Amino acid sequence: MEGSTQALLAVIPAATVVVDGDDEVVRSSPDAYRLGIVSNDEIVDPKIMEAITQVRHSGGRRSFNLITRTPTEFALDTAAESTESDDWDIDETKDPGDATHVQAQAVSRRNWLKITLGRIDESLVVVLIDDVSDSVRFVRTRDAFMTNVSEQMLKPVQALEELAAQLKTTSLLEGDDPELLRNHLRSVSKDASSVQRYSAYLGHVLKDLLLLIRAQERIKPSRENVLDVAEQIRAVVQDEQGRADRAHVALRWRCDQPLTIHGDGQQIEVALAKLVENAISYSSSGSTVSLVAQSSNDGHYAKIRVVDHGRGISKVDQDRIFERFYRADNQNEETAVGIGLGLAIVKHVALTHHGSVTVWSAPGEGSTFTLMLPLAQDPVVGQDGDNPND
């Protein structure tokens, strides 16, 4: 290629690929590999290859939309940078601080692309790749969000309508049979209880939605946001002790060494509280829920585990429990009032803090959720977090 052509391609914001007359890639942006367009210096998408052949022979320009999947070798790096994981199929069973921290099984992520092709000369064809995936994911997330929130709002509204109808009827029954009036008042009381219950439910929905919105902006490490892991855990245990006592579940914690991280203290406490609340709710009376914090094997992460010996989670549910509004089948009377945002909040807090959250579970054996957060490189706080009562 001529120098002027190379200079022009270098300033184009879209990813570019240049293919010669033998269909070999002579120039490619790194993103073309990540987006699943190029591999081993060859175009691997058949639709693009067909368009290259047509443009080379007939000239002109061709444009079309294309959906690809991120190749396995790029998937894990991209997942670590993303705040969304609904398009991923990743089995994270190892410690992210270890060299073999992720075992990927059919790892893929959809990419939504706008492709434009044109001929540079008689043999060279340029492919312009505009990655619009973020916009598409935003629209999909927004639509799913609106659908789910609308469904959650319907129940309280319907309960209010029923109560209003009952109250309106009450005035018409004055002077009628006292027994009939008493029965009607019992119905009014029942509807009022439903309104009260749904009001609390709606408040819970709004609180979790606000938490989820807060956990979207990436945390930037600074000396002002250094946190002591032991202090974070201690605060959560103190807040959740009453819940554990009511459920007759022992709540234990320990921090094996001083650990400091960068982060938003409120978000970290909320994420840990969600995990502890779930662990208590799914544990039987007389069992124990444990929080254990330690450094990862490579010393780069704080590894915080929340361990319970409750009913466990099926493999089918494990694949989806971090999705927004997803509700597993193993609900009990206490957990049935949830809306399916708790673990989504935990996931987003982990990602915005440049970490991860994983789960190990087996039905009848319990669950272990592991929150991995990068350690502060220059810790300025820290203390012994061992619980003397543990």
XYZ file of C-alpha atoms in Angstrom:
390
model
C 0.000 0.000 0.000
C 1.054 3.559 -0.638
C 2.117 5.649 2.322
C -0.739 8.103 1.779
C -3.285 5.273 1.937
C -1.786 3.925 5.131
C -1.808 7.392 6.685
C -5.464 7.846 5.729
C -6.474 4.506 7.226
C -4.565 5.321 10.412
C -6.803 8.311 11.164
C -10.130 6.572 10.458
C -11.865 5.996 13.829
C -13.448 2.721 12.741
C -11.526 -0.542 12.777
C -10.104 -1.287 9.316
C -8.966 -4.330 7.381
C -7.246 -4.249 3.990
C -7.339 -7.392 1.831
C -5.221 -7.984 -1.283
C -6.083 -9.790 -4.509
C -5.271 -13.164 -2.948
C -7.729 -12.504 -0.100
C -4.880 -12.147 2.357
C -5.015 -9.485 5.069
C -2.215 -6.962 4.492
C -3.317 -4.527 7.209
C -5.696 -4.911 10.130
C -6.694 -3.033 13.264
C -6.382 -5.055 16.491
C -10.137 -4.700 17.046
C -10.804 -6.713 13.889
C -9.305 -9.748 15.641
C -11.187 -9.080 18.866
C -14.489 -8.723 17.015
C -14.108 -12.060 15.254
C -13.510 -10.671 11.741
C -9.868 -11.638 11.273
C -7.911 -14.657 12.465
C -4.431 -15.790 11.366
C -4.309 -12.889 8.889
C -7.435 -14.098 7.108
C -11.020 -12.866 6.969
C -13.035 -15.565 8.741
C -16.558 -14.251 8.236
C -18.128 -15.703 5.047
C -20.509 -12.776 4.525
C -17.629 -10.307 4.491
C -15.615 -12.543 2.140
C -18.553 -12.694 -0.260
C -18.875 -8.894 -0.162
C -15.114 -8.482 -0.780
C -15.373 -10.618 -3.921
C -18.351 -8.615 -5.204
C -16.742 -5.233 -4.551
C -13.447 -6.289 -6.116
C -15.175 -7.347 -9.337
C -17.901 -4.720 -9.647
C -16.534 -1.763 -7.689
C -18.755 0.545 -5.709
C -19.469 0.209 -2.030
C -21.359 -2.287 0.091
C -22.776 -1.798 3.585
C -24.607 -4.184 5.877
C -25.119 -5.078 9.527
C -23.360 -8.066 11.020
C -23.416 -9.924 14.344
C -20.236 -11.750 15.346
C -18.957 -13.421 18.491
C -15.789 -12.569 20.358
C -13.204 -15.373 19.949
C -12.235 -17.314 23.058
C -8.700 -15.943 23.196
C -10.055 -12.383 23.531
C -13.215 -13.111 25.492
C -11.840 -13.129 29.013
C -9.948 -9.831 28.646
C -13.068 -8.202 27.217
C -15.240 -9.610 29.991
C -12.977 -8.074 32.631
C -13.491 -4.644 31.048
C -17.245 -4.964 30.702
C -19.947 -3.981 33.167
C -22.403 -6.341 31.475
C -22.190 -10.112 31.456
C -25.561 -11.248 30.152
C -24.059 -12.102 26.726
C -21.335 -14.280 28.240
C -21.127 -17.974 28.999
C -18.184 -18.150 31.409
C -17.535 -20.740 34.095
C -15.386 -18.845 36.597
C -14.404 -21.553 39.042
C -10.897 -20.520 39.964
C -9.236 -17.725 41.894
C -8.699 -14.675 39.595
C -5.419 -14.183 41.435
C -4.142 -17.500 40.117
C -2.605 -18.131 36.701
C -5.443 -20.534 35.785
C -8.224 -18.495 37.326
C -10.870 -18.969 34.637
C -11.903 -22.119 32.893
C -13.760 -20.963 29.780
C -16.408 -23.164 28.272
C -17.882 -22.025 24.951
C -16.983 -18.461 25.836
C -18.538 -15.986 23.451
C -19.994 -12.525 23.323
C -22.126 -11.015 20.626
C -20.849 -7.976 18.777
C -23.171 -5.792 16.713
C -21.280 -4.276 13.787
C -21.903 -2.006 10.793
C -19.703 -3.125 7.911
C -18.729 -0.959 4.919
C -16.520 -2.193 2.076
C -14.882 -0.317 -0.820
C -12.166 -0.886 -3.385
C -8.889 1.031 -2.993
C -7.461 -0.089 -6.349
C -7.875 -3.043 -8.704
C -6.919 -5.610 -6.053
C -7.044 -4.005 -2.615
C -10.340 -3.835 -0.735
C -10.823 -1.985 2.559
C -13.306 -3.144 5.189
C -14.509 -0.548 7.716
C -15.936 -1.949 10.951
C -18.105 0.260 13.142
C -18.722 -1.451 16.491
C -22.154 -0.321 17.738
C -22.410 -3.036 20.390
C -22.528 -0.632 23.338
C -25.480 1.227 21.821
C -27.345 -1.994 21.087
C -26.702 -3.370 24.569
C -27.882 -0.100 26.106
C -31.150 -0.249 24.174
C -31.667 -3.916 25.051
C -30.910 -3.255 28.729
C -33.196 -0.214 28.760
C -36.078 -2.122 27.160
C -35.677 -5.091 29.506
C -35.445 -2.706 32.442
C -38.642 -0.882 31.486
C -40.505 -4.147 30.939
C -39.475 -5.586 34.286
C -40.081 -2.407 36.261
C -43.501 -2.008 34.660
C -44.414 -5.543 35.693
C -43.214 -4.887 39.241
C -45.349 -1.729 39.448
C -48.558 -3.452 38.369
C -49.070 -5.421 41.589
C -49.140 -2.423 43.963
C -51.349 -0.477 41.547
C -53.831 -3.347 41.276
C -53.917 -3.706 45.059
C -54.687 0.003 45.421
C -57.480 -0.246 42.857
C -59.038 -3.174 44.703
C -58.847 -1.345 48.030
C -60.402 1.785 46.510
C -63.255 -0.290 45.099
C -63.863 -1.928 48.493
C -63.849 1.438 50.287
C -66.280 2.871 47.762
C -68.626 -0.034 48.348
C -68.420 0.413 52.130
C -70.406 3.649 52.065
C -73.162 1.947 50.084
C -73.528 -0.809 52.719
C -74.194 1.480 55.665
C -77.507 0.532 57.248
C -77.538 -2.912 55.631
C -77.202 -6.255 57.365
C -74.503 -5.934 60.101
C -73.059 -9.337 59.260
C -72.739 -8.387 55.628
C -71.000 -5.163 56.679
C -68.595 -7.038 58.984
C -67.657 -9.427 56.160
C -67.103 -6.494 53.883
C -64.901 -4.735 56.426
C -62.833 -7.896 56.746
C -62.316 -7.793 52.990
C -61.293 -4.138 53.234
C -58.822 -5.011 55.962
C -57.396 -7.796 53.813
C -56.972 -5.445 50.865
C -55.372 -2.829 53.126
C -52.860 -5.433 54.274
C -52.077 -6.195 50.630
C -51.507 -2.503 49.948
C -49.200 -2.268 52.950
C -47.260 -5.338 51.829
C -46.954 -4.105 48.253
C -45.912 -0.644 49.444
C -43.003 -2.216 51.306
C -42.286 -4.315 48.225
C -42.290 -1.226 45.999
C -39.974 0.575 48.396
C -37.617 -2.402 48.210
C -37.746 -2.282 44.403
C -36.909 1.413 44.260
C -34.093 1.064 46.799
C -32.464 -1.755 44.826
C -32.876 0.103 41.532
C -31.093 3.129 42.988
C -28.298 0.884 44.247
C -27.986 -0.704 40.818
C -27.792 2.708 39.152
C -25.044 3.799 41.561
C -22.985 0.702 40.780
C -22.392 1.656 37.138
C -19.493 4.100 37.296
C -15.998 2.670 37.398
C -14.025 3.286 40.587
C -10.787 5.205 40.065
C -8.134 4.352 42.689
C -7.018 7.271 44.821
C -5.683 7.859 48.312
C -9.114 9.178 49.263
C -10.944 5.903 48.600
C -8.692 3.363 50.319
C -10.778 0.957 52.413
C -9.908 -1.533 55.125
C -11.541 -4.837 54.190
C -11.834 -5.940 57.817
C -13.728 -2.762 58.692
C -16.123 -3.293 55.793
C -16.847 -6.851 56.885
C -17.207 -5.887 60.532
C -19.799 -3.228 59.649
C -21.828 -5.699 57.569
C -21.759 -8.358 60.284
C -22.979 -5.852 62.861
C -25.841 -4.774 60.597
C -26.865 -8.347 59.745
C -26.490 -9.868 63.203
C -30.133 -9.223 64.053
C -31.314 -11.014 60.907
C -29.056 -13.961 61.739
C -30.336 -14.126 65.326
C -33.964 -14.155 64.185
C -33.177 -16.988 61.781
C -31.189 -18.855 64.495
C -28.148 -18.824 62.213
C -24.626 -18.275 63.581
C -22.764 -15.472 61.784
C -18.958 -15.761 61.866
C -16.190 -13.807 60.172
C -12.447 -13.497 60.023
C -9.825 -11.581 58.081
C -6.553 -13.491 58.023
C -4.355 -10.459 57.336
C -4.540 -6.681 56.830
C -6.168 -6.057 53.445
C -6.829 -2.711 51.782
C -8.673 -1.944 48.563
C -9.811 1.109 46.619
C -13.536 1.608 46.452
C -16.845 3.089 47.483
C -17.406 1.910 51.040
C -21.205 2.009 50.775
C -21.218 -0.069 47.594
C -18.877 -2.682 49.064
C -20.998 -2.959 52.218
C -24.166 -3.293 50.150
C -22.633 -6.057 48.019
C -21.453 -7.998 51.075
C -24.777 -7.432 52.837
C -26.681 -8.840 49.847
C -24.532 -11.986 49.922
C -24.915 -12.380 53.686
C -28.684 -11.804 53.562
C -29.052 -14.471 50.885
C -26.856 -16.888 52.828
C -28.941 -16.423 55.976
C -32.248 -16.658 54.132
C -31.343 -19.952 52.467
C -29.787 -21.512 55.591
C -31.635 -23.756 58.005
C -32.007 -23.003 61.704
C -28.878 -23.911 63.656
C -26.477 -23.619 60.731
C -23.579 -21.189 60.228
C -22.824 -18.473 57.700
C -19.144 -17.488 57.442
C -17.307 -14.547 55.909
C -13.629 -15.197 55.262
C -11.242 -12.610 53.796
C -7.693 -13.320 52.665
C -5.209 -12.399 49.972
C -5.319 -14.291 46.679
C -2.474 -16.662 45.909
C -0.654 -14.103 43.756
C -1.153 -11.291 46.276
C -3.031 -9.054 43.867
C -6.591 -9.474 45.145
C -8.591 -9.432 48.334
C -10.648 -12.624 48.260
C -13.829 -12.413 50.338
C -15.897 -15.580 50.605
C -19.442 -15.866 51.973
C -20.098 -19.500 52.828
C -23.360 -21.140 53.820
C -24.505 -24.730 54.273
C -28.044 -24.204 53.061
C -30.126 -25.685 50.285
C -27.693 -24.841 47.472
C -28.329 -23.706 43.901
C -28.924 -25.873 40.844
C -26.490 -25.683 37.926
C -29.263 -24.286 35.719
C -29.894 -21.422 38.127
C -26.164 -20.799 38.678
C -25.836 -19.838 35.022
C -28.375 -17.030 35.439
C -28.460 -15.856 39.054
C -26.410 -12.711 38.342
C -28.917 -11.500 35.749
C -31.193 -8.618 36.650
C -34.656 -9.677 37.848
C -33.849 -13.386 37.604
C -35.531 -15.450 40.319
C -34.373 -19.022 40.973
C -36.886 -21.762 41.739
C -35.592 -22.489 45.260
C -37.512 -19.704 47.003
C -38.848 -19.897 50.540
C -41.326 -17.698 52.411
C -38.688 -15.081 53.248
C -36.947 -14.902 49.871
C -40.147 -14.960 47.820
C -40.588 -11.194 48.378
C -37.335 -10.387 46.561
C -37.253 -8.960 43.055
C -34.098 -10.560 41.669
C -31.752 -7.557 41.803
C -29.558 -8.482 44.767
C -26.949 -10.560 42.959
C -27.056 -8.254 39.928
C -26.061 -5.444 42.301
C -23.223 -7.596 43.675
C -22.016 -8.314 40.136
C -22.004 -4.646 39.145
C -20.253 -3.558 42.341
C -17.553 -6.147 41.650
C -17.116 -5.039 38.044
C -17.054 -1.309 38.806
C -14.316 -2.053 41.357
C -12.317 -3.935 38.678
C -13.046 -7.274 40.353
C -15.337 -10.249 39.930
C -17.839 -12.400 41.759
C -18.196 -16.159 41.327
C -20.285 -18.898 42.858
C -19.785 -22.517 43.814
C -22.871 -24.400 44.883
C -24.388 -27.853 45.070
C -28.013 -28.662 45.953
C -28.212 -29.820 49.559
C -24.614 -28.806 50.344
C -24.718 -25.010 50.367
C -23.094 -22.195 48.441
C -19.891 -20.171 48.423
C -19.838 -16.758 46.796
C -16.376 -15.297 46.216
C -15.872 -11.576 45.743
C -12.461 -10.682 44.293
C -11.307 -7.056 44.590
C -7.878 -5.681 43.587
C -5.689 -4.828 46.555
C -4.536 -1.238 46.958
C -0.979 -0.965 45.659
C 0.060 1.514 48.343
C -2.060 0.732 51.402
C -2.390 3.482 53.940
C -4.730 1.768 56.362
C -5.002 -1.722 57.740
C -5.419 -3.595 60.948
C -5.910 -7.050 62.319
C -9.396 -8.095 61.262
C -9.580 -11.353 63.154
C -12.808 -11.779 65.020
C -11.907 -12.715 68.598
C -15.208 -14.563 68.867
C -14.557 -16.698 65.804
